[in-house]
C-alpha cells in the first residue's frame, strides 16, 4: 500500500483560514479518491503560513475493475427512451441483452470498467480540487484566471515516492518545496511525508500547527517563570500566533510602568489585538506586569533585541492611545452620554439605543420584585448600561463594552452593585460564560435579553433554521440559565405583554400587531429542551408539562419536569403511564368512531363492577390531592398521589370490558377513561410522553 503526499505552496495564508483550509483539502481529496474507487487507511492534513499539506496513507496502486449490470427500458419502449439508455451506458444496441420477466422483456446493459492507475486518478483530482477550493476570500494574480487565497507558487505531488504529473495555470507538479522564508529559503526535495516533515524541520519549518502551538506555550511559560512572572493564557491567541509563524521563537518585551494606570483589560486587549502579544502577571501579586511576550518567526543574531525594541515602540504608541482614551473618557460622566444614545440605531424597526435604555427602566421596574432587587438602583443600572458605547476605549475595543462601563461607574463613585450590573448585563454570552448572580445584575441581564426577544418577535424577525443573525437563541438560553441558576420565578407571559407596551409607548400602538406571545413562549420551551437535554433530561417530559397550557414560570416547569422524571423512573410511574396510554388510545379510537368526546360526569348508578366503582372513587380523592399539591407547588407530592391510581387502573383493565354491548355501560366506561386522562393531567399530559 502506498502514500500520497501533496503540498500546495503559496504566499502567506491568513492564520484564521489555515485550519479550515487543511480540513477542506483533506475532505475534498479523500472524498474524490473514494468516489474513484480508492479506499485508504488514514489521512492527515497540516497548515503553515505558506503551505497546505496532505498525506494519505494506505492507497492501492490501481482502482478495482468494475462490472455493472443496469436494467434499461422495455424492448417495445419508444425509440427515444432506448437511445437515451444507450447514451447513458456508452453502448450500442447490439451490446445489450434482453431479459424476460413477469412484466415483459427489458434491455440489460452489462458494463465493464477496467481499473485505473492511482497516479492517473490523482492527476485528475488535484487540479480539480485547486480550482474548486472553497476559500472564504481568494484572488487572481498575473494574467491567469486561477484563484487562490494568495498567489500559488508550487505543487508538490508524489505517490508511492514518484512524482504525479499534473498542471494547472502553468504550474507543474514536482517533488520540490522550500524551507523557512528567511532561515532556510533553499529548495528541498521530498517524496514521502516522514522524509518531508524531517527535512522541513531541518529547514526551520514545523509542519504541525498543534506542535507549533505547544512549542509557543512551553517556551512562553518557561520564559515567564524565569522572570518571576505568569503567562495570561489565551487559547485563541495561541492558535493565531501558531498560524503566523513557521518556526516560533518567543521573546519578552516591556512597556513603561505608567501605562499600568490604565485598566488591565485594556492593556491586555490592546497588545493582543494590535500586536498579537501575550500579557503577563506578577507571580507574587497576581497584578498585570509591564512585560509581554511576542512570537517571532526569526532566530536573530542579536538574540532578538532589535525585534523586541521595534515591538516595544509600537506597543508604547498603542498604549499611549489607550491611556489617552481612558483619561478623556473619565472626564465625562456616563449620565451625560445618554442623549447621544439617541443617535445610535439599535435596529431600524426597533428604535435607537437611547429608546432602548428607556425601555430598560420599565423592564427593571417590572423585574426588580421578582429578583429581590431595589427598583431605584435597578433603574439606574439599566439606564447607564449602554453609555460606555460612546466612550473612546469601547470605540477602539468593542469587546470591552460593559466592562469599561463598570470602570467608569466606579470612577464616578457609583456603588459596586450598580457598576457590576453594567458589566454583567451582557452575560451569559455563551455556554461557558458565568451567569450574573447579584440581584441588580440579574435585573439588568434579563431586561437586555427580554427586550431583545419581545422586540424581534413583534417585528417577526425570528430565527429560521440555522440562521440566527440577532443571537435570539442565545438570549433565550441566557434567560433560562439566569432563572435556573438563581432560582428566579418570572411570569413570562405577563412580562411579554408589559414589554410590548413599552415598545408601543415609543413606536405607536400599532407596533407589533401580530405579536404572538404564545409563539415566543414556545420558543423558550424549545430552548429549555436544549438546556435540559444537555443535563440529561428528556425532551418529551418538557412537552408533557408545557402541553398543560399556561405554563410560563420556567423555574416551576423545570421542578415539575424533574418530579415527573423521578416518578417515571419508578415501577408505579412506568405502569401508570402504560395504563394511561391504554386509556387514551381507546378514547381516541372511540371518539373518532362516534364523532364526539366523552366528557361529562360518570353515572355512578350503573357502575356495576367493583373495579370500576373503585377506580371512580380513587380518581375523586386522588385528583383532589394532586390538585392541592400542585397548587402548593409540591410536585413530588402530586406525583405520589397520582401514583396511587396504578392499582385501580390495572384492576379496571383486568376485569372490566370497556366496549360493552350495552351502549349506556360503554359510554359510562369511556367517561371513566376520560376521567383517568383528566386526573393525570393535573401533573402532566401523559400522551406526550414517549414509551
XYZ file of C-alpha atoms in Angstrom:
691
model
C 0.000 0.000 0.000
C 1.328 3.431 -0.984
C 1.183 7.022 0.234
C 0.073 10.254 -1.431
C 1.987 13.396 -0.421
C 0.528 16.712 -1.528
C 1.720 20.217 -0.706
C 0.241 23.451 -2.072
C 2.826 26.189 -1.501
C 1.806 29.852 -1.651
C 2.331 33.301 -0.241
C 1.190 33.776 3.380
C -2.228 32.295 4.209
C -4.201 34.277 6.850
C -3.981 32.461 10.187
C -7.765 32.388 10.647
C -8.186 30.403 7.410
C -5.456 27.799 7.805
C -7.051 25.011 9.844
C -10.330 25.119 7.922
C -8.364 25.031 4.660
C -6.363 21.996 5.809
C -9.569 20.137 6.691
C -11.152 21.170 3.379
C -8.136 19.855 1.460
C -8.339 16.570 3.331
C -12.073 16.081 2.749
C -12.038 17.159 -0.905
C -9.155 14.873 -1.876
C -10.174 11.831 0.176
C -13.810 12.096 -0.940
C -12.674 12.244 -4.563
C -10.415 9.218 -4.046
C -13.252 7.189 -2.537
C -15.610 8.196 -5.357
C -12.999 6.950 -7.809
C -12.940 3.599 -6.006
C -9.805 4.122 -3.913
C -10.092 3.430 -0.197
C -7.346 4.489 2.191
C -6.120 3.649 5.686
C -5.566 7.151 7.064
C -5.087 10.794 6.185
C -3.558 13.790 7.932
C -3.697 17.443 6.937
C -1.480 20.301 8.110
C -1.129 24.023 7.515
C 1.612 26.586 7.968
C 1.542 30.237 6.907
C 2.845 29.256 3.459
C 1.592 25.762 2.759
C -1.262 23.289 2.931
C -0.095 19.696 3.334
C -1.930 16.394 2.943
C -0.694 12.850 3.461
C -2.978 9.925 2.552
C -1.711 6.502 3.608
C -2.691 3.016 2.525
C -3.716 3.607 -1.100
C -3.770 0.798 -3.634
C -1.755 1.069 -6.870
C -4.897 0.767 -9.019
C -8.626 1.075 -8.718
C -10.602 -2.146 -8.920
C -12.152 -3.464 -12.106
C -15.881 -2.800 -12.007
C -18.627 -4.922 -13.578
C -22.070 -3.354 -13.516
C -25.435 -4.655 -14.738
C -28.011 -1.986 -15.495
C -31.680 -2.602 -16.356
C -32.979 -0.498 -19.233
C -36.345 0.192 -20.896
C -38.698 -2.424 -22.327
C -37.819 -3.664 -25.822
C -41.053 -2.106 -27.105
C -40.352 1.249 -25.429
C -40.234 4.425 -27.559
C -37.067 4.804 -29.628
C -36.165 7.984 -27.748
C -36.059 6.113 -24.407
C -33.890 3.352 -25.853
C -31.456 5.844 -27.388
C -31.245 7.708 -24.096
C -30.342 4.483 -22.303
C -27.676 3.672 -24.887
C -26.198 7.141 -24.491
C -26.057 6.836 -20.692
C -24.252 3.485 -20.891
C -21.979 4.267 -23.846
C -23.032 1.021 -25.563
C -24.627 0.101 -28.880
C -27.927 -1.737 -29.254
C -26.076 -4.874 -30.306
C -24.185 -4.836 -26.988
C -27.389 -5.152 -24.961
C -29.027 -8.391 -23.897
C -32.732 -8.988 -23.400
C -34.196 -10.255 -20.153
C -37.708 -11.664 -19.936
C -39.568 -11.330 -16.647
C -43.193 -11.145 -15.499
C -43.552 -7.542 -16.634
C -42.181 -8.102 -20.133
C -38.901 -8.041 -21.995
C -36.269 -5.489 -20.954
C -32.886 -4.463 -22.272
C -29.967 -5.222 -19.955
C -26.611 -3.454 -20.200
C -23.535 -5.151 -18.819
C -20.802 -2.586 -18.366
C -17.232 -3.462 -17.520
C -14.826 -0.768 -16.428
C -11.192 -1.762 -16.092
C -9.271 -0.370 -13.125
C -7.110 2.719 -13.494
C -3.682 3.567 -12.169
C -3.924 5.579 -8.961
C -1.457 8.130 -10.368
C -3.893 8.896 -13.192
C -6.753 9.374 -10.732
C -4.653 11.704 -8.553
C -3.527 13.676 -11.613
C -7.196 14.460 -12.330
C -8.211 15.128 -8.725
C -5.510 17.637 -7.722
C -6.155 20.320 -10.396
C -9.906 19.948 -9.885
C -9.560 20.433 -6.102
C -7.378 23.514 -6.601
C -9.890 25.088 -8.971
C -12.870 24.401 -6.703
C -11.189 25.124 -3.361
C -13.662 26.909 -1.019
C -11.579 29.818 0.290
C -13.697 32.459 2.103
C -11.754 35.026 0.067
C -9.459 34.426 -2.892
C -7.543 36.420 -5.504
C -6.238 36.273 -9.055
C -2.731 37.375 -9.963
C -0.809 37.969 -13.140
C -2.714 37.311 -16.337
C -4.157 33.931 -15.387
C -7.647 33.090 -14.162
C -6.668 30.759 -11.302
C -7.930 31.904 -7.902
C -6.199 31.090 -4.603
C -6.078 32.750 -1.204
C -2.648 34.172 -2.084
C -0.533 33.535 -5.206
C 0.089 29.802 -5.537
C 3.785 29.141 -6.202
C 4.312 25.389 -6.386
C 2.668 21.975 -6.162
C 4.433 19.004 -4.593
C 2.575 15.833 -5.539
C 4.059 12.365 -5.100
C 2.518 8.910 -4.970
C 4.493 5.921 -3.771
C 7.672 8.003 -3.948
C 7.147 9.092 -7.560
C 6.026 12.473 -8.871
C 2.451 12.568 -10.145
C 2.437 14.763 -13.226
C -0.295 17.381 -13.243
C -0.523 21.013 -14.214
C -2.750 23.990 -13.518
C -2.387 27.584 -14.738
C 1.168 26.891 -15.876
C 2.216 25.364 -12.531
C 3.618 21.864 -12.950
C 3.798 19.427 -10.073
C 7.097 18.149 -8.738
C 8.862 16.895 -5.619
C 10.313 20.242 -4.529
C 9.339 22.691 -1.822
C 11.107 25.397 0.165
C 12.005 25.856 3.809
C 11.691 28.901 6.057
C 11.487 32.140 4.057
C 14.490 33.712 5.814
C 16.269 30.990 7.769
C 16.415 28.291 5.047
C 14.943 29.598 1.783
C 16.572 26.975 -0.438
C 14.810 24.221 -2.339
C 14.059 20.891 -0.650
C 13.131 17.629 -2.336
C 10.863 15.116 -0.594
C 8.664 12.283 -1.806
C 7.198 10.798 1.393
C 5.653 12.575 4.367
C 8.074 11.324 7.027
C 11.059 12.498 4.988
C 9.213 15.705 4.045
C 8.432 16.640 7.674
C 12.007 15.954 8.835
C 13.629 17.917 6.024
C 11.321 20.863 6.638
C 12.107 20.735 10.349
C 15.786 20.880 9.449
C 14.891 23.886 7.280
C 13.225 25.633 10.250
C 9.607 24.785 9.444
C 7.352 22.982 11.946
C 4.633 21.485 9.754
C 2.181 20.536 12.541
C 0.204 23.560 13.815
C -0.584 21.850 17.122
C 3.126 21.244 17.629
C 3.897 24.917 16.897
C 1.250 25.989 19.419
C 2.676 23.686 22.079
C 6.197 24.982 21.450
C 4.925 28.528 21.940
C 3.076 27.582 25.124
C 6.039 25.780 26.700
C 8.592 28.420 25.748
C 6.297 31.229 26.919
C 5.741 29.593 30.307
C 9.425 28.866 30.782
C 10.466 32.389 29.852
C 7.820 33.875 32.151
C 8.767 31.640 35.063
C 12.428 32.590 34.719
C 11.444 36.242 35.287
C 9.081 35.543 38.194
C 6.044 36.140 36.006
C 2.993 34.144 34.916
C 1.591 33.824 31.429
C -2.002 35.022 30.982
C -3.100 32.146 28.791
C -5.263 32.796 25.744
C -6.088 29.771 23.579
C -7.428 31.838 20.680
C -4.283 33.981 20.591
C -2.112 30.859 20.891
C -3.747 29.306 17.827
C -3.484 32.565 15.907
C 0.224 33.055 16.644
C 0.877 29.425 15.688
C -0.647 30.321 12.318
C 1.619 33.342 11.885
C 4.979 31.603 12.148
C 6.684 28.505 10.772
C 9.491 28.471 13.353
C 8.238 30.037 16.596
C 10.658 31.985 18.766
C 9.249 33.573 21.936
C 10.751 36.887 23.095
C 9.973 39.131 26.050
C 9.351 42.861 25.723
C 8.319 45.592 28.123
C 6.444 48.881 28.352
C 6.533 51.835 30.727
C 5.026 51.187 34.159
C 2.939 54.363 33.871
C 0.637 52.522 31.475
C -0.411 50.238 34.324
C -2.707 53.053 35.487
C -4.972 52.004 32.617
C -7.400 49.125 33.421
C -5.529 45.857 32.860
C -8.141 44.508 30.420
C -7.458 47.493 28.142
C -3.727 46.752 28.110
C -4.244 43.014 27.540
C -6.706 43.665 24.706
C -4.536 46.347 23.109
C -1.360 44.262 22.897
C -3.355 41.234 21.779
C -5.386 42.931 19.062
C -2.681 45.177 17.657
C 0.492 43.144 18.107
C -0.653 39.551 18.782
C 1.293 39.539 22.052
C 0.662 37.738 25.346
C 0.245 39.673 28.581
C 1.952 38.667 31.812
C 1.132 38.999 35.500
C 3.372 39.257 38.520
C 3.876 35.792 40.005
C 3.558 37.091 43.590
C 0.896 39.808 43.474
C -1.134 38.486 40.541
C -1.283 42.009 39.102
C -0.584 42.813 35.473
C 3.140 43.234 34.778
C 4.702 45.757 32.426
C 6.114 42.879 30.376
C 4.708 40.928 27.464
C 5.660 38.064 25.163
C 5.820 38.215 21.403
C 6.218 35.311 18.979
C 8.776 35.901 16.279
C 9.330 33.947 13.074
C 13.082 34.573 13.237
C 16.212 33.413 15.024
C 18.026 36.745 15.198
C 21.789 37.071 15.585
C 21.371 39.609 18.391
C 19.007 37.354 20.320
C 16.011 39.283 19.048
C 16.901 42.619 20.673
C 16.062 44.672 17.595
C 12.788 42.822 17.143
C 11.852 43.485 20.785
C 12.888 47.149 20.598
C 10.793 47.690 17.497
C 7.827 45.963 19.066
C 8.239 47.988 22.274
C 7.940 51.202 20.270
C 4.753 50.055 18.547
C 3.184 48.845 21.807
C 4.128 52.103 23.548
C 2.293 54.013 20.816
C -0.756 51.761 21.080
C -0.873 52.009 24.866
C -0.446 55.776 24.663
C -3.613 55.866 22.575
C -5.420 53.619 25.055
C -4.303 55.739 28.001
C -5.420 58.909 26.235
C -8.880 57.431 25.596
C -9.115 56.271 29.213
C -8.176 59.668 30.633
C -10.520 61.504 28.272
C -13.428 59.144 28.948
C -13.186 59.698 32.698
C -13.878 63.409 32.221
C -17.453 62.789 31.030
C -19.958 61.123 33.415
C -21.929 58.244 31.941
C -25.183 60.109 32.588
C -24.119 62.920 30.251
C -23.544 60.438 27.440
C -27.163 59.262 27.493
C -28.530 61.849 24.973
C -26.000 60.652 22.400
C -27.514 57.158 22.539
C -30.481 58.617 20.649
C -28.196 58.821 17.617
C -27.159 55.159 17.707
C -29.602 52.831 15.941
C -30.310 49.542 17.667
C -32.443 48.248 14.785
C -34.195 50.144 12.018
C -37.620 48.934 13.201
C -36.897 48.851 16.945
C -35.555 52.335 17.506
C -32.328 53.666 18.967
C -30.156 52.623 21.875
C -31.496 55.682 23.697
C -35.071 54.424 23.348
C -33.878 51.007 24.373
C -32.413 52.093 27.712
C -35.661 53.970 28.429
C -37.482 50.677 27.917
C -34.939 49.008 30.167
C -36.119 51.231 33.008
C -39.656 49.918 32.508
C -38.346 46.363 32.427
C -36.365 46.988 35.616
C -39.498 48.272 37.333
C -41.308 45.015 36.493
C -38.387 42.658 37.111
C -36.986 44.077 40.361
C -39.595 42.496 42.681
C -39.062 39.056 41.130
C -35.278 39.355 41.528
C -35.343 40.841 45.051
C -33.639 43.973 43.760
C -34.079 47.628 44.686
C -36.187 49.290 41.965
C -34.428 52.657 42.009
C -30.943 51.135 41.905
C -32.002 48.695 39.175
C -33.370 51.506 37.027
C -30.158 53.489 37.409
C -28.058 50.458 36.460
C -30.013 49.707 33.292
C -30.173 53.394 32.341
C -26.358 53.538 32.313
C -25.791 50.060 30.863
C -25.183 51.209 27.269
C -23.444 54.538 27.944
C -19.940 53.159 27.529
C -20.711 52.504 23.845
C -19.927 56.192 23.371
C -16.532 56.105 25.064
C -13.179 56.178 23.313
C -11.918 52.897 24.761
C -15.006 50.942 23.683
C -14.871 52.642 20.291
C -11.345 51.241 19.923
C -12.076 47.885 21.566
C -15.790 46.998 21.231
C -15.241 43.705 23.052
C -14.714 45.705 26.279
C -18.246 47.141 26.348
C -19.876 46.579 29.704
C -16.543 46.022 31.404
C -15.498 49.624 30.727
C -18.908 50.799 31.897
C -18.124 49.245 35.265
C -14.784 51.044 35.472
C -16.319 54.398 34.552
C -19.174 53.918 37.041
C -16.734 53.114 39.863
C -14.614 56.116 38.877
C -17.711 58.308 39.282
C -18.373 56.915 42.742
C -21.329 54.687 41.845
C -21.773 51.755 44.214
C -20.205 48.459 43.276
C -23.560 46.684 42.706
C -24.626 49.206 40.062
C -21.191 49.093 38.447
C -21.254 45.278 38.377
C -24.743 45.294 36.822
C -23.479 47.491 33.972
C -20.786 44.917 33.218
C -22.939 41.845 33.792
C -25.961 42.827 31.722
C -24.429 41.144 28.647
C -23.968 37.834 30.464
C -24.071 34.975 29.799
C -22.616 35.395 26.315
C -22.188 31.678 25.755
C -22.489 28.282 27.444
C -19.101 28.674 29.129
C -19.830 32.163 30.465
C -20.961 32.601 34.068
C -24.446 33.972 34.726
C -24.907 37.113 36.848
C -25.717 36.333 40.469
C -26.281 39.706 42.196
C -29.900 40.998 42.174
C -29.155 44.194 40.210
C -27.056 42.255 37.689
C -29.859 39.724 37.234
C -32.367 42.502 36.528
C -30.047 44.195 34.024
C -29.235 40.958 32.179
C -32.893 39.908 31.984
C -34.008 43.355 30.802
C -31.477 43.332 27.973
C -32.428 39.857 26.752
C -36.197 40.009 27.197
C -36.390 43.404 25.482
C -34.499 41.963 22.528
C -36.703 38.876 22.286
C -40.006 40.723 22.570
C -38.879 43.328 20.033
C -37.762 40.907 17.357
C -40.843 38.734 17.862
C -43.011 41.829 17.455
C -41.463 42.558 14.028
C -41.478 38.856 13.108
C -37.685 38.611 12.797
C -37.318 35.126 14.255
C -34.538 32.559 13.854
C -35.030 30.281 10.871
C -33.174 27.009 10.502
C -29.506 27.591 11.258
C -29.825 31.349 10.750
C -29.993 33.479 13.869
C -28.363 36.828 12.997
C -29.517 38.546 16.187
C -28.484 35.691 18.529
C -32.044 35.240 19.809
C -31.449 31.595 20.739
C -28.509 32.668 22.862
C -30.652 35.368 24.505
C -33.393 32.870 25.413
C -30.870 30.365 26.744
C -29.362 33.191 28.755
C -32.728 33.923 30.367
C -33.226 30.230 31.115
C -29.794 29.881 32.721
C -30.245 33.038 34.807
C -33.647 31.843 36.031
C -32.491 28.315 36.835
C -29.148 29.073 38.406
C -30.539 31.878 40.554
C -33.930 30.246 41.280
C -35.810 33.277 39.924
C -39.527 32.993 39.270
C -40.809 35.005 36.324
C -44.346 35.260 34.897
C -43.103 35.320 31.314
C -46.428 35.875 29.556
C -47.236 38.908 31.692
C -43.717 40.252 31.141
C -44.058 39.778 27.369
C -47.244 41.872 27.456
C -45.615 44.579 29.560
C -42.582 44.651 27.296
C -44.761 45.037 24.202
C -46.487 48.016 25.834
C -43.086 49.619 26.441
C -42.404 49.375 22.708
C -45.847 50.706 21.832
C -45.422 53.698 24.115
C -42.435 54.683 21.959
C -43.300 53.383 18.497
C -47.097 53.633 18.450
C -49.964 51.388 19.468
C -49.965 49.705 16.071
C -46.485 48.295 16.710
C -46.353 44.512 16.964
C -49.934 43.964 15.849
C -49.128 40.345 15.021
C -47.108 39.728 18.181
C -47.679 36.125 19.268
C -46.732 35.724 22.892
C -47.607 32.015 22.822
C -45.150 31.525 19.967
C -42.418 33.302 21.932
C -43.180 31.092 24.936
C -42.929 28.056 22.635
C -39.513 29.330 21.553
C -38.477 29.336 25.213
C -39.817 25.784 25.517
C -37.592 24.676 22.636
C -34.551 26.348 24.213
C -35.448 24.800 27.562
C -35.390 21.381 25.901
C -31.853 22.068 24.686
C -30.802 23.257 28.145
C -32.308 20.274 29.965
C -31.181 17.749 27.356
C -27.611 18.890 27.976
C -28.247 17.995 31.609
C -29.585 14.564 30.707
C -33.316 15.400 30.893
C -35.855 14.012 28.404
C -37.427 16.467 25.940
C -40.787 14.645 25.873
C -41.274 15.352 29.576
C -40.955 19.074 28.870
C -43.619 18.697 26.153
C -45.838 16.874 28.621
C -45.641 19.767 31.091
C -45.941 22.570 28.516
C -48.991 20.841 26.989
C -50.992 21.667 30.113
C -51.120 25.299 28.948
C -50.411 28.470 30.847
C -47.021 27.165 31.977
C -44.761 30.217 31.791
C -42.811 30.007 35.052
C -39.591 28.379 33.829
C -38.392 27.555 37.316
C -41.615 25.708 38.195
C -41.662 23.970 34.822
C -38.232 22.514 35.477
C -39.206 21.460 39.001
C -42.297 19.747 37.608
C -40.242 18.033 34.886
C -37.721 16.845 37.466
C -40.506 15.410 39.641
C -42.109 13.756 36.601
C -38.767 12.242 35.591
C -38.253 10.701 39.035
C -41.846 9.431 39.033
C -41.482 7.714 35.662
C -38.279 6.047 36.828
C -40.320 4.154 39.413
C -42.348 0.975 38.788
C -45.570 2.776 39.717
C -44.783 5.557 37.251
C -43.973 3.236 34.362
C -47.022 1.059 34.934
C -49.364 4.015 35.374
C -48.017 5.546 32.165
C -48.845 2.301 30.330
C -52.357 2.313 31.780
C -52.985 5.952 30.924
C -51.725 5.450 27.375
C -54.040 2.459 27.010
C -56.969 4.539 28.229
C -56.031 7.419 25.928
C -55.669 5.192 22.871
C -59.061 3.570 23.461
C -60.633 7.007 23.857
C -59.082 8.308 20.644
C -60.401 5.334 18.681
C -63.900 5.506 20.128
C -64.118 9.307 19.920
C -63.184 9.144 16.245
C -65.683 6.344 15.648
C -68.534 8.194 17.378
C -67.509 11.679 16.277
C -67.789 13.002 19.839
C -65.861 13.347 23.058
C -66.758 11.530 26.278
C -66.733 14.440 28.680
C -69.230 14.787 31.456
C -69.958 13.097 34.731
C -69.871 9.356 35.253
C -73.230 7.811 36.167
C -72.382 6.056 39.449
C -75.699 4.166 39.400
C -74.512 1.941 36.554
C -71.033 1.240 37.848
C -71.937 -2.404 38.340
C -68.482 -3.904 38.797
C -66.365 -3.348 41.873
C -63.246 -2.416 39.863
C -64.980 0.442 38.066
C -66.515 1.726 41.299
C -63.113 1.560 42.999
C -61.457 3.409 40.101
C -64.072 6.183 40.140
C -63.739 6.618 43.902
C -59.917 6.676 43.674
C -59.987 9.311 40.950
C -62.238 11.537 43.085
C -59.893 11.503 46.054
C -56.533 11.368 44.311
C -57.347 14.112 41.792
C -58.165 16.446 44.651
C -54.922 15.507 46.418
C -52.865 16.072 43.285
C -54.594 19.397 42.560
C -53.914 20.589 46.080
C -50.243 19.514 45.896
C -49.764 21.258 42.546
C -51.305 24.438 43.947
C -48.799 24.224 46.805
C -46.051 23.601 44.188
C -45.215 20.300 45.840
C -44.854 18.347 42.627
C -43.346 15.313 44.272
C -46.475 15.008 46.450
C -48.657 15.410 43.357
C -46.812 12.532 41.696
C -47.207 10.362 44.778
C -50.941 10.994 44.763
C -51.343 10.157 41.093
C -49.162 7.067 41.555
C -51.897 5.562 43.750
C -54.069 5.291 40.640
C -51.866 2.497 39.364
C -53.600 -0.358 41.221
C -57.229 0.622 40.451
C -56.343 1.342 36.797
C -54.649 -2.062 36.444
C -57.588 -3.790 38.104
C -60.075 -1.971 35.888
C -58.392 -3.111 32.676
C -58.034 -6.663 34.013
C -61.694 -7.133 34.928
C -63.831 -4.591 33.036
C -64.806 -4.634 29.356
C -64.913 -1.019 28.180
C -66.782 -1.565 24.906
C -69.715 -3.363 26.486
C -72.698 -4.459 24.418
C -74.974 -2.167 26.410
C -74.476 1.389 24.966
C -75.052 3.066 28.330
C -72.403 0.904 30.031
C -69.982 1.598 27.139
C -70.488 5.363 27.302
C -70.150 5.408 31.086
C -66.897 3.449 30.998
C -65.470 5.687 28.278
C -66.284 8.654 30.513
C -64.388 6.860 33.249
C -61.398 6.528 30.937
C -61.674 10.237 30.236
C -61.519 10.820 33.991
C -58.221 8.884 34.115
C -56.847 11.152 31.397
C -58.100 14.276 33.156
C -56.774 13.171 36.549
C -53.243 12.616 35.292
C -53.315 15.993 33.530
C -53.139 17.507 36.988
C -49.404 16.787 36.749
C -48.660 16.327 33.021
C -50.108 15.384 29.659
C -49.158 11.709 29.625
C -49.995 11.419 25.913
C -46.881 13.467 25.130
C -44.599 11.074 26.978
C -42.712 8.528 24.885
C -42.588 4.881 25.862
